[in-house]
Amino acid sequence: MAALADDFVADLREWIAIPSIGADPAHHGDVGRSAHWLADALRRDGWPDVRVWDTGPALPAVYACWPAADPDAPTVLVYGHHDVQPVDPVEQWDHPPFEATVVGEELFGRGASDDKGQVAMHLLAVKAHLAALGTDRPSVTLKLFVEGEEESGSPHLLRLIDDHRAELACDLVVFTDTPVYARDAPTICTGQRGVYGAEIVLTGGTSDVHSGRAGGSVPNPATAAARLVAALHDDKGRVTLRDFYADVVEPTDAERADYAALPFDEATWLANSGGAQALTGEEGWSTLERVWVRPTAEVNGIHSGYGGPGLKTIVPAEARIKLSFRLVPDQDPDQVARALRDFVAEHTPAGLHAEVLPAGDGAPPYAVDVTHPAVGALREVFEAAFEQPVRYSRTGGSGPAALLHQRIGVPVVYLGATLPDDRIHAPNERVVVPQLLRGAEAAARLWRLLPGRVS
Amino acid sequence: MAALADDFVADLREWIAIPSIGADPAHHGDVGRSAHWLADALRRDGWPDVRVWDTGPALPAVYACWPAADPDAPTVLVYGHHDVQPVDPVEQWDHPPFEATVVGEELFGRGASDDKGQVAMHLLAVKAHLAALGTDRPSVTLKLFVEGEEESGSPHLLRLIDDHRAELACDLVVFTDTPVYARDAPTICTGQRGVYGAEIVLTGGTSDVHSGRAGGSVPNPATAAARLVAALHDDKGRVTLRDFYADVVEPTDAERADYAALPFDEATWLANSGGAQALTGEEGWSTLERVWVRPTAEVNGIHSGYGGPGLKTIVPAEARIKLSFRLVPDQDPDQVARALRDFVAEHTPAGLHAEVLPAGDGAPPYAVDVTHPAVGALREVFEAAFEQPVRYSRTGGSGPAALLHQRIGVPVVYLGATLPDDRIHAPNERVVVPQLLRGAEAAARLWRLLPGRVS
């Protein structure tokens, strides 16, 4: 692997230089350039079938296939993405975000970790896999599917999958967009939370009114919004929506034991949580459990009335709440949406009008069946590559794993090697290069191990 | 009075044409022009001593004095203001705000009602008073004090008073910046609520954090802000600050009976309250009582986190609440400020930092002693001028009456004739000209009546 490392870093730097910010229409051309860069790299590596899917409406995605020597070998589809987050506030970057900079073991740049680095890791893994075999055909039929809209909530992923059913057919999806728990605690991710977002709009009058004129005599939408938010949790930190916990699958004792065995440093957790000053959350669960296996309701924003300097003594006409729920298996975003609408209706006082609007694209939760043989294989190759015991972890974020599972109809497992403190979505994103090299080694080993385990 | 009406309207239109918006530094020159317009008008009317106080830091104020023939006659200081509110959103005006337009009995323009119209009413009253007496010396020594910063919370009024103690010395202040209850229900205003404003800042981390990363494990300032606001009232609509009601002077039975006897139309009240859809408020009190004689806590604004399109799944770093309390005699704004600080400290969860900042200038509440002989005189002259029974009312807004009372050391009474639906502070401000003419008649009669009643 070390022999390939220099080229790997040089290639990744070239790719990072293309600012493929999918959320910004001004950069949509760059998303296309990024797709073609990847396609060219795959062709250089010898992938026999490489395609750029760029006929819209999805931003360009890349598909590649490298058939196994054995036609009966299983087919594995590696999923990743090549679009990146915006870079604002750009002045907080210590190095230009699109001029990847190496400092010791770290490579700084937008997309270094999320997700160009992990996709590049898989290109490297295939080279290493073939080199180890001394052949030009992998042990499994490898397919690569790298979309360009993940950071925008994968709005056209369903359509892409349905338009390319034959190409994407496989026996297993390997999802490569999650981190391990820590450098000294490599883990196999076994699930992501889902998300359902909504905006609640509470309207009183048709205009703000002077609080000297009417204050104390008419309902205040800001106060009503506050009461609604306050009612959303009970005093044990549990969400009060009807049947919110009815479908929650609790983690197994083995998973809880694994989580408890992971090193946990409160100060580091807080520092990585935007400099938060204390831990809190649902009673009866550890911090890792609260973030990985428990659902939440978070206020992402609340806005009403005057926010400028000094005082403006008004009763505001309107209040808006941005709310998102992180969901765990087997919660259903549609059921949560219905419960929220009922909750808002119950908590809207006379004289105010309430509307619940969907916000964002949402995603169902997903958890891996840890009894699937691929999971055991993953643990083996991780222990070999990282030379440490490997435990289970999850991630509190959301992604399209459930969608891939439902639509392609096969199990999804996670293979990621980045770190939670890579500052993805933030200034100074970086990747620790040895993590990617070890991840590539694990993947290279996995492709040898899967035939006979997965069919 | 009718003979003077045409000149009166022409003069008022000229004055309204000067956009004396005190809150906008770009219009500070206009505040000066407005002061000089008034000073010139007073000199034209024959006032022997007219001064513009424009040496700063206060925006220019106008002072005038017209000594009584009888050196033992009481001295009355009429207080008003010549600065006006901004005109945004200007596109909602049916007529240009600074080109006063007469439509039937209405005169439209910024300041027509608040407060140029009422100041002009007093100039007219003095002319009428002298004409009726057939002399050039009024029955009382009249002083006029018209400040230029009322719409900005009178930040330098204290300083103006202290710098001009001798000029402002008097036996009675007549405060002319309040409306009557309704056209068919003329009233004597007997009090204004005070106001105390504050901004509460709740801080969690040093930056927003991704809710997938940390959501459910760290305190959310937006949620904490909501809980704090929700805790501010009990289920009877009473403010829960410690000792909030301890110093509240309840209205007399006579006052409550007067309020109950006033015509009250719910639909009109709602329409005039920014199109609110229902009445609400503290249990056990009528709408008029809630706004006139009961203290309140209103959220004027609440802002935290994301407010743009779609969803941004963050735990915000900060939440800000703009809050104002309307106060009634004998509540003390300083005591309320202390109770609020304690309330916020009690309601700030671990891991959040809270700050309570003063916002706006605040004002103590004021109520007239209705047994003062000037009040009986006011009722008499109003009944004569308006040819209807006159009751007591109050206003829910705030102003510097308490400050004038405390600093000059004499009683303050209210003489105003405008209407609550004059849309002051809003587009399409207007004044009903016959109201000002009747108000002028009442004032002209009052100056004759006061000697022998007030000393």
CSV table of N, CA and C in Angstrom, one decimal, chain A residues 193 197 203-207 209-220 222-223 226-227 229-230 233 269 272-281 287 290-291 296 298-316 322-324 326 350-351 359-360 396-397, chain B residues 193 197 203-207 209-220 222-223 226-227 229-230 233 269 272-281 287 290-291 296 298-316 322-324 326 351 359-360 396-397 420:
chain,number,residue,atom,x,y,z
A,193,ARG,N,-28.9,7.4,11.5
A,193,ARG,CA,-30.2,7.8,11.8
A,193,ARG,C,-30.9,8.4,10.6
A,197,GLY,N,-37.7,16.7,8.4
A,197,GLY,CA,-37.6,18.1,8.8
A,197,GLY,C,-38.9,18.8,8.4
A,203,THR,N,-49.4,32.0,12.6
A,203,THR,CA,-49.7,33.3,12.2
A,203,THR,C,-50.8,33.9,13.1
A,204,GLY,N,-50.6,35.1,13.5
A,204,GLY,CA,-51.6,35.8,14.3
A,204,GLY,C,-52.4,36.8,13.4
A,205,GLY,N,-52.0,38.1,13.5
A,205,GLY,CA,-52.6,39.1,12.7
A,205,GLY,C,-52.0,39.1,11.3
A,206,THR,N,-52.4,40.1,10.6
A,206,THR,CA,-51.9,40.3,9.2
A,206,THR,C,-50.7,41.2,9.3
A,207,SER,N,-50.4,41.9,10.4
A,207,SER,CA,-49.2,42.7,10.5
A,207,SER,C,-48.8,42.7,12.0
A,209,VAL,N,-48.2,44.3,15.5
A,209,VAL,CA,-49.0,45.4,16.1
A,209,VAL,C,-48.2,45.9,17.3
A,210,HIS,N,-48.3,47.2,17.6
A,210,HIS,CA,-47.7,47.9,18.7
A,210,HIS,C,-48.1,47.3,20.0
A,211,SER,N,-47.2,46.9,20.8
A,211,SER,CA,-47.5,46.2,22.1
A,211,SER,C,-48.1,47.1,23.1
A,212,GLY,N,-48.0,48.4,22.9
A,212,GLY,CA,-48.7,49.4,23.8
A,212,GLY,C,-50.2,49.4,23.4
A,213,ARG,N,-50.4,49.3,22.1
A,213,ARG,CA,-51.8,49.3,21.6
A,213,ARG,C,-52.6,48.0,22.0
A,214,ALA,N,-51.9,46.9,21.8
A,214,ALA,CA,-52.7,45.6,22.0
A,214,ALA,C,-52.0,44.6,22.9
A,215,GLY,N,-50.8,44.9,23.3
A,215,GLY,CA,-50.1,43.9,24.2
A,215,GLY,C,-50.9,43.5,25.4
A,216,GLY,N,-51.0,42.2,25.5
A,216,GLY,CA,-51.8,41.7,26.7
A,216,GLY,C,-53.2,41.3,26.3
A,217,SER,N,-53.6,41.6,25.1
A,217,SER,CA,-55.0,41.4,24.7
A,217,SER,C,-55.2,40.5,23.5
A,218,VAL,N,-54.1,40.2,22.8
A,218,VAL,CA,-54.2,39.3,21.6
A,218,VAL,C,-53.1,38.3,21.7
A,219,PRO,N,-53.3,37.1,21.1
A,219,PRO,CA,-52.3,36.1,21.2
A,219,PRO,C,-51.0,36.5,20.5
A,220,ASN,N,-49.8,36.1,21.1
A,220,ASN,CA,-48.5,36.4,20.5
A,220,ASN,C,-48.0,35.1,19.9
A,222,ALA,N,-45.1,34.4,18.8
A,222,ALA,CA,-43.7,34.0,19.3
A,222,ALA,C,-43.9,33.3,20.6
A,223,THR,N,-44.8,33.7,21.5
A,223,THR,CA,-45.0,33.0,22.7
A,223,THR,C,-45.6,31.7,22.5
A,226,ALA,N,-43.0,29.3,21.3
A,226,ALA,CA,-42.1,28.9,22.4
A,226,ALA,C,-42.8,27.8,23.2
A,227,ARG,N,-44.1,28.0,23.5
A,227,ARG,CA,-44.8,27.0,24.2
A,227,ARG,C,-44.9,25.7,23.5
A,229,VAL,N,-42.7,24.5,21.3
A,229,VAL,CA,-41.3,23.9,21.4
A,229,VAL,C,-41.1,23.3,22.8
A,230,ALA,N,-41.5,24.1,23.8
A,230,ALA,CA,-41.3,23.6,25.2
A,230,ALA,C,-42.1,22.3,25.5
A,233,HIS,N,-40.8,18.1,24.4
A,233,HIS,CA,-40.1,17.1,25.2
A,233,HIS,C,-40.7,17.1,26.6
A,269,TRP,N,-15.5,15.3,23.2
A,269,TRP,CA,-16.9,15.3,22.6
A,269,TRP,C,-17.5,16.7,22.5
A,272,ASN,N,-15.8,18.9,19.9
A,272,ASN,CA,-16.2,18.5,18.6
A,272,ASN,C,-17.7,18.8,18.3
A,273,SER,N,-18.4,19.2,19.4
A,273,SER,CA,-19.8,19.6,19.3
A,273,SER,C,-20.0,21.1,19.3
A,274,GLY,N,-19.2,21.8,18.5
A,274,GLY,CA,-19.3,23.2,18.4
A,274,GLY,C,-18.9,23.9,19.7
A,275,GLY,N,-18.1,23.3,20.5
A,275,GLY,CA,-17.7,23.9,21.8
A,275,GLY,C,-18.8,24.0,22.8
A,276,ALA,N,-19.7,23.0,22.7
A,276,ALA,CA,-20.8,22.9,23.7
A,276,ALA,C,-20.2,22.8,25.1
A,277,GLN,N,-21.0,23.2,26.1
A,277,GLN,CA,-20.5,23.4,27.5
A,277,GLN,C,-20.9,22.2,28.4
A,278,ALA,N,-21.8,21.4,28.0
A,278,ALA,CA,-22.3,20.3,28.9
A,278,ALA,C,-23.0,19.3,28.1
A,279,LEU,N,-23.0,18.1,28.6
A,279,LEU,CA,-23.8,17.0,28.0
A,279,LEU,C,-25.2,17.0,28.6
A,280,THR,N,-26.2,16.6,27.7
A,280,THR,CA,-27.5,16.5,28.2
A,280,THR,C,-28.2,15.5,27.3
A,281,GLY,N,-29.5,15.3,27.4
A,281,GLY,CA,-30.3,14.4,26.6
A,281,GLY,C,-31.2,13.5,27.3
A,287,THR,N,-24.2,9.2,26.1
A,287,THR,CA,-24.1,10.2,25.1
A,287,THR,C,-24.0,9.5,23.7
A,290,ARG,N,-27.4,8.2,22.8
A,290,ARG,CA,-28.3,9.4,22.5
A,290,ARG,C,-28.2,9.8,21.1
A,291,VAL,N,-26.9,9.7,20.6
A,291,VAL,CA,-26.6,10.2,19.2
A,291,VAL,C,-26.8,9.1,18.2
A,296,THR,N,-34.4,11.9,18.1
A,296,THR,CA,-34.4,13.3,18.8
A,296,THR,C,-35.4,14.2,18.0
A,298,GLU,N,-35.0,18.3,17.3
A,298,GLU,CA,-34.1,19.5,17.5
A,298,GLU,C,-34.7,20.7,16.8
A,299,VAL,N,-34.7,21.8,17.5
A,299,VAL,CA,-35.0,23.1,16.9
A,299,VAL,C,-33.8,23.6,16.1
A,300,ASN,N,-33.9,23.6,14.8
A,300,ASN,CA,-32.8,24.1,14.0
A,300,ASN,C,-32.8,25.6,13.8
A,301,GLY,N,-34.0,26.2,14.1
A,301,GLY,CA,-34.1,27.6,14.0
A,301,GLY,C,-35.5,28.1,14.5
A,302,ILE,N,-35.5,29.2,15.0
A,302,ILE,CA,-36.8,29.8,15.4
A,302,ILE,C,-36.7,31.3,15.2
A,303,HIS,N,-37.7,31.9,14.5
A,303,HIS,CA,-37.6,33.3,14.1
A,303,HIS,C,-39.0,33.9,14.2
A,304,SER,N,-39.0,35.0,14.9
A,304,SER,CA,-40.3,35.8,15.0
A,304,SER,C,-39.9,37.2,15.4
A,305,GLY,N,-40.6,38.2,14.8
A,305,GLY,CA,-40.5,39.5,15.3
A,305,GLY,C,-39.2,40.2,15.0
A,306,TYR,N,-38.9,41.1,15.9
A,306,TYR,CA,-37.8,42.1,15.8
A,306,TYR,C,-36.5,41.4,16.3
A,307,GLY,N,-35.4,41.7,15.5
A,307,GLY,CA,-34.1,41.1,15.9
A,307,GLY,C,-33.0,42.2,15.8
A,308,GLY,N,-33.3,43.4,15.5
A,308,GLY,CA,-32.3,44.4,15.3
A,308,GLY,C,-31.9,45.0,16.7
A,309,PRO,N,-31.1,46.1,16.6
A,309,PRO,CA,-30.7,46.8,17.8
A,309,PRO,C,-31.8,47.4,18.6
A,310,GLY,N,-31.6,47.5,19.9
A,310,GLY,CA,-32.6,48.2,20.8
A,310,GLY,C,-33.9,47.4,20.9
A,311,LEU,N,-35.0,48.1,21.0
A,311,LEU,CA,-36.2,47.5,21.3
A,311,LEU,C,-37.3,48.0,20.3
A,312,LYS,N,-38.1,47.0,19.8
A,312,LYS,CA,-39.3,47.4,19.0
A,312,LYS,C,-40.4,46.7,19.6
A,313,THR,N,-41.3,47.5,20.3
A,313,THR,CA,-42.3,46.9,21.1
A,313,THR,C,-43.5,46.5,20.3
A,314,ILE,N,-43.4,45.3,19.7
A,314,ILE,CA,-44.5,44.8,18.9
A,314,ILE,C,-44.9,43.5,19.4
A,315,VAL,N,-46.2,43.1,19.0
A,315,VAL,CA,-46.6,41.7,19.0
A,315,VAL,C,-46.4,41.3,17.6
A,316,PRO,N,-45.5,40.3,17.4
A,316,PRO,CA,-45.2,39.9,16.0
A,316,PRO,C,-46.5,39.2,15.3
A,322,LYS,N,-38.1,26.0,12.6
A,322,LYS,CA,-37.5,24.9,11.8
A,322,LYS,C,-37.1,23.8,12.7
A,323,LEU,N,-37.6,22.6,12.4
A,323,LEU,CA,-37.5,21.5,13.3
A,323,LEU,C,-37.1,20.3,12.6
A,324,SER,N,-36.1,19.5,13.2
A,324,SER,CA,-35.8,18.3,12.5
A,324,SER,C,-35.8,17.2,13.6
A,326,ARG,N,-34.3,13.4,14.2
A,326,ARG,CA,-33.5,12.3,13.8
A,326,ARG,C,-34.2,11.0,14.3
A,350,ALA,N,-56.3,29.4,20.4
A,350,ALA,CA,-57.3,30.1,19.6
A,350,ALA,C,-56.7,31.4,19.2
A,351,GLY,N,-57.1,31.8,17.9
A,351,GLY,CA,-56.6,33.1,17.4
A,351,GLY,C,-55.3,33.0,16.6
A,359,ALA,N,-39.8,20.3,5.2
A,359,ALA,CA,-38.5,21.1,5.0
A,359,ALA,C,-37.4,20.1,4.7
A,360,GLY,N,-36.7,20.3,3.6
A,360,GLY,CA,-35.6,19.4,3.3
A,360,GLY,C,-36.2,18.0,2.8
A,396,GLY,N,-24.7,9.4,14.0
A,396,GLY,CA,-25.9,10.1,14.3
A,396,GLY,C,-26.5,10.9,13.1
A,397,GLY,N,-25.7,11.0,12.0
A,397,GLY,CA,-26.2,11.7,10.8
A,397,GLY,C,-27.1,10.8,10.0
B,193,ARG,N,-49.0,53.1,30.5
B,193,ARG,CA,-48.2,52.0,31.1
B,193,ARG,C,-46.7,52.4,30.9
B,197,GLY,N,-37.6,47.0,28.7
B,197,GLY,CA,-37.2,46.1,27.7
B,197,GLY,C,-35.9,45.4,28.0
B,203,THR,N,-26.3,31.3,25.2
B,203,THR,CA,-25.2,30.8,24.3
B,203,THR,C,-24.9,29.4,24.8
B,204,GLY,N,-24.8,28.5,23.7
B,204,GLY,CA,-24.3,27.1,24.0
B,204,GLY,C,-22.9,27.0,23.6
B,205,GLY,N,-22.6,26.5,22.4
B,205,GLY,CA,-21.3,26.3,21.9
B,205,GLY,C,-20.8,27.6,21.3
B,206,THR,N,-19.6,27.5,20.8
B,206,THR,CA,-19.0,28.6,20.1
B,206,THR,C,-19.4,28.7,18.6
B,207,SER,N,-20.0,27.6,18.1
B,207,SER,CA,-20.5,27.6,16.8
B,207,SER,C,-21.7,26.7,16.7
B,209,VAL,N,-23.6,23.5,15.5
B,209,VAL,CA,-23.1,22.1,15.3
B,209,VAL,C,-24.1,21.3,14.6
B,210,HIS,N,-23.6,20.4,13.7
B,210,HIS,CA,-24.5,19.5,12.9
B,210,HIS,C,-25.3,18.6,13.8
B,211,SER,N,-26.6,18.6,13.6
B,211,SER,CA,-27.5,17.9,14.5
B,211,SER,C,-27.3,16.4,14.4
B,212,GLY,N,-26.7,15.9,13.3
B,212,GLY,CA,-26.4,14.5,13.1
B,212,GLY,C,-25.2,14.1,14.0
B,213,ARG,N,-24.3,15.1,14.1
B,213,ARG,CA,-23.1,14.9,14.9
B,213,ARG,C,-23.4,14.9,16.4
B,214,ALA,N,-24.2,15.9,16.9
B,214,ALA,CA,-24.3,16.1,18.3
B,214,ALA,C,-25.8,16.1,18.8
B,215,GLY,N,-26.7,16.1,17.8
B,215,GLY,CA,-28.1,16.3,18.2
B,215,GLY,C,-28.6,15.3,19.2
B,216,GLY,N,-29.2,15.7,20.3
B,216,GLY,CA,-29.6,14.8,21.3
B,216,GLY,C,-28.7,14.7,22.5
B,217,SER,N,-27.5,15.3,22.3
B,217,SER,CA,-26.5,15.1,23.4
B,217,SER,C,-26.0,16.4,24.0
B,218,VAL,N,-26.3,17.5,23.4
B,218,VAL,CA,-25.9,18.8,24.0
B,218,VAL,C,-27.1,19.7,24.0
B,219,PRO,N,-27.1,20.7,25.0
B,219,PRO,CA,-28.2,21.6,25.1
B,219,PRO,C,-28.4,22.4,23.9
B,220,ASN,N,-29.7,22.7,23.5
B,220,ASN,CA,-30.0,23.5,22.4
B,220,ASN,C,-30.5,24.8,22.9
B,222,ALA,N,-32.0,27.2,21.4
B,222,ALA,CA,-33.3,27.6,20.9
B,222,ALA,C,-34.4,26.9,21.7
B,223,THR,N,-34.2,25.7,22.1
B,223,THR,CA,-35.2,25.0,22.9
B,223,THR,C,-35.2,25.6,24.3
B,226,ALA,N,-37.1,28.8,24.2
B,226,ALA,CA,-38.6,28.5,24.1
B,226,ALA,C,-39.1,28.1,25.5
B,227,ARG,N,-38.4,27.3,26.3
B,227,ARG,CA,-38.9,26.9,27.6
B,227,ARG,C,-38.9,28.1,28.5
B,229,VAL,N,-39.4,31.2,27.7
B,229,VAL,CA,-40.5,32.1,27.3
B,229,VAL,C,-41.8,31.4,27.8
B,230,ALA,N,-41.9,30.1,27.6
B,230,ALA,CA,-43.1,29.3,28.0
B,230,ALA,C,-43.4,29.5,29.5
B,233,HIS,N,-45.3,32.9,31.7
B,233,HIS,CA,-46.7,33.1,32.1
B,233,HIS,C,-47.2,31.8,32.7
B,269,TRP,N,-61.7,46.1,17.5
B,269,TRP,CA,-60.5,46.0,18.3
B,269,TRP,C,-59.5,45.1,17.6
B,272,ASN,N,-58.0,46.7,14.6
B,272,ASN,CA,-57.0,47.7,14.9
B,272,ASN,C,-55.8,47.1,15.6
B,273,SER,N,-55.8,45.8,15.9
B,273,SER,CA,-54.7,45.1,16.5
B,273,SER,C,-54.0,44.2,15.5
B,274,GLY,N,-53.7,44.8,14.4
B,274,GLY,CA,-52.9,44.1,13.3
B,274,GLY,C,-53.7,43.0,12.7
B,275,GLY,N,-55.0,43.0,12.8
B,275,GLY,CA,-55.8,41.9,12.2
B,275,GLY,C,-55.7,40.7,13.0
B,276,ALA,N,-55.5,40.8,14.4
B,276,ALA,CA,-55.5,39.6,15.2
B,276,ALA,C,-56.8,38.9,15.1
B,277,GLN,N,-56.8,37.6,15.4
B,277,GLN,CA,-58.0,36.7,15.2
B,277,GLN,C,-58.7,36.4,16.4
B,278,ALA,N,-58.2,36.7,17.6
B,278,ALA,CA,-59.0,36.4,18.8
B,278,ALA,C,-58.4,37.2,20.0
B,279,LEU,N,-59.3,37.4,21.0
B,279,LEU,CA,-58.9,38.1,22.2
B,279,LEU,C,-58.3,37.1,23.2
B,280,THR,N,-57.4,37.5,24.0
B,280,THR,CA,-56.8,36.6,25.0
B,280,THR,C,-56.3,37.4,26.1
B,281,GLY,N,-55.6,36.9,27.0
B,281,GLY,CA,-54.9,37.7,28.1
B,281,GLY,C,-55.2,37.2,29.5
B,287,THR,N,-60.7,43.2,28.1
B,287,THR,CA,-59.7,43.6,27.2
B,287,THR,C,-59.1,45.0,27.5
B,290,ARG,N,-57.0,44.8,30.4
B,290,ARG,CA,-55.7,44.1,30.1
B,290,ARG,C,-54.7,45.0,29.5
B,291,VAL,N,-55.2,46.0,28.7
B,291,VAL,CA,-54.3,46.8,28.0
B,291,VAL,C,-54.0,48.1,28.8
B,296,THR,N,-47.9,43.4,31.5
B,296,THR,CA,-47.8,42.3,30.6
B,296,THR,C,-46.3,42.0,30.4
B,298,GLU,N,-44.4,40.7,26.9
B,298,GLU,CA,-44.5,40.3,25.5
B,298,GLU,C,-43.2,40.0,24.9
B,299,VAL,N,-43.2,38.9,24.1
B,299,VAL,CA,-42.0,38.6,23.3
B,299,VAL,C,-42.1,39.4,22.0
B,300,ASN,N,-41.2,40.4,21.9
B,300,ASN,CA,-41.2,41.2,20.7
B,300,ASN,C,-40.4,40.6,19.5
B,301,GLY,N,-39.5,39.6,19.9
B,301,GLY,CA,-38.8,38.9,18.9
B,301,GLY,C,-38.0,37.7,19.5
B,302,ILE,N,-37.9,36.7,18.7
B,302,ILE,CA,-37.0,35.6,19.2
B,302,ILE,C,-36.3,35.1,17.9
B,303,HIS,N,-35.0,34.9,18.0
B,303,HIS,CA,-34.2,34.5,16.8
B,303,HIS,C,-33.1,33.6,17.3
B,304,SER,N,-33.1,32.5,16.5
B,304,SER,CA,-32.0,31.5,16.8
B,304,SER,C,-31.9,30.6,15.5
B,305,GLY,N,-30.7,30.3,15.2
B,305,GLY,CA,-30.4,29.3,14.2
B,305,GLY,C,-30.8,29.7,12.8
B,306,TYR,N,-31.2,28.7,12.0
B,306,TYR,CA,-31.4,28.8,10.6
B,306,TYR,C,-32.8,29.3,10.3
B,307,GLY,N,-32.9,30.2,9.3
B,307,GLY,CA,-34.2,30.7,8.9
B,307,GLY,C,-34.4,30.8,7.4
B,308,GLY,N,-33.5,30.2,6.6
B,308,GLY,CA,-33.6,30.3,5.2
B,308,GLY,C,-34.5,29.2,4.6
B,309,PRO,N,-34.4,29.0,3.3
B,309,PRO,CA,-35.2,28.0,2.7
B,309,PRO,C,-34.7,26.6,3.1
B,310,GLY,N,-35.6,25.6,3.0
B,310,GLY,CA,-35.3,24.2,3.3
B,310,GLY,C,-34.8,24.0,4.7
B,311,LEU,N,-33.9,23.1,4.8
B,311,LEU,CA,-33.6,22.6,6.2
B,311,LEU,C,-32.1,22.7,6.4
B,312,LYS,N,-31.6,23.2,7.5
B,312,LYS,CA,-30.2,23.1,7.9
B,312,LYS,C,-30.2,22.5,9.3
B,313,THR,N,-29.7,21.2,9.3
B,313,THR,CA,-29.8,20.4,10.5
B,313,THR,C,-28.7,20.8,11.5
B,314,ILE,N,-28.9,21.8,12.2
B,314,ILE,CA,-28.0,22.3,13.2
B,314,ILE,C,-28.6,22.4,14.6
B,315,VAL,N,-27.7,22.3,15.6
B,315,VAL,CA,-28.0,22.8,16.9
B,315,VAL,C,-27.4,24.2,17.0
B,316,PRO,N,-28.3,25.2,17.0
B,316,PRO,CA,-27.7,26.6,17.0
B,316,PRO,C,-26.8,26.8,18.2
B,322,LYS,N,-36.1,39.1,22.5
B,322,LYS,CA,-36.4,40.5,22.8
B,322,LYS,C,-37.7,40.5,23.5
B,323,LEU,N,-37.7,41.1,24.7
B,323,LEU,CA,-38.8,40.9,25.6
B,323,LEU,C,-39.1,42.3,26.1
B,324,SER,N,-40.4,42.7,26.2
B,324,SER,CA,-40.7,43.9,26.9
B,324,SER,C,-41.9,43.7,27.8
B,326,ARG,N,-44.9,45.7,29.8
B,326,ARG,CA,-45.6,46.9,30.1
B,326,ARG,C,-46.0,46.9,31.6
B,351,GLY,N,-24.9,24.1,31.0
B,351,GLY,CA,-24.3,24.0,29.7
B,351,GLY,C,-24.7,25.2,28.8
B,359,ALA,N,-32.6,46.7,26.8
B,359,ALA,CA,-33.0,47.0,25.4
B,359,ALA,C,-33.9,48.2,25.4
B,360,GLY,N,-33.6,49.2,24.7
B,360,GLY,CA,-34.5,50.4,24.7
B,360,GLY,C,-34.3,51.2,26.0
B,396,GLY,N,-52.4,52.0,26.7
B,396,GLY,CA,-51.5,50.9,27.0
B,396,GLY,C,-50.1,51.2,26.6
B,397,GLY,N,-49.9,52.3,25.9
B,397,GLY,CA,-48.5,52.6,25.5
B,397,GLY,C,-47.8,53.3,26.6
B,420,PRO,N,-57.7,56.4,18.5
B,420,PRO,CA,-56.9,55.2,18.5
B,420,PRO,C,-56.6,54.6,17.1
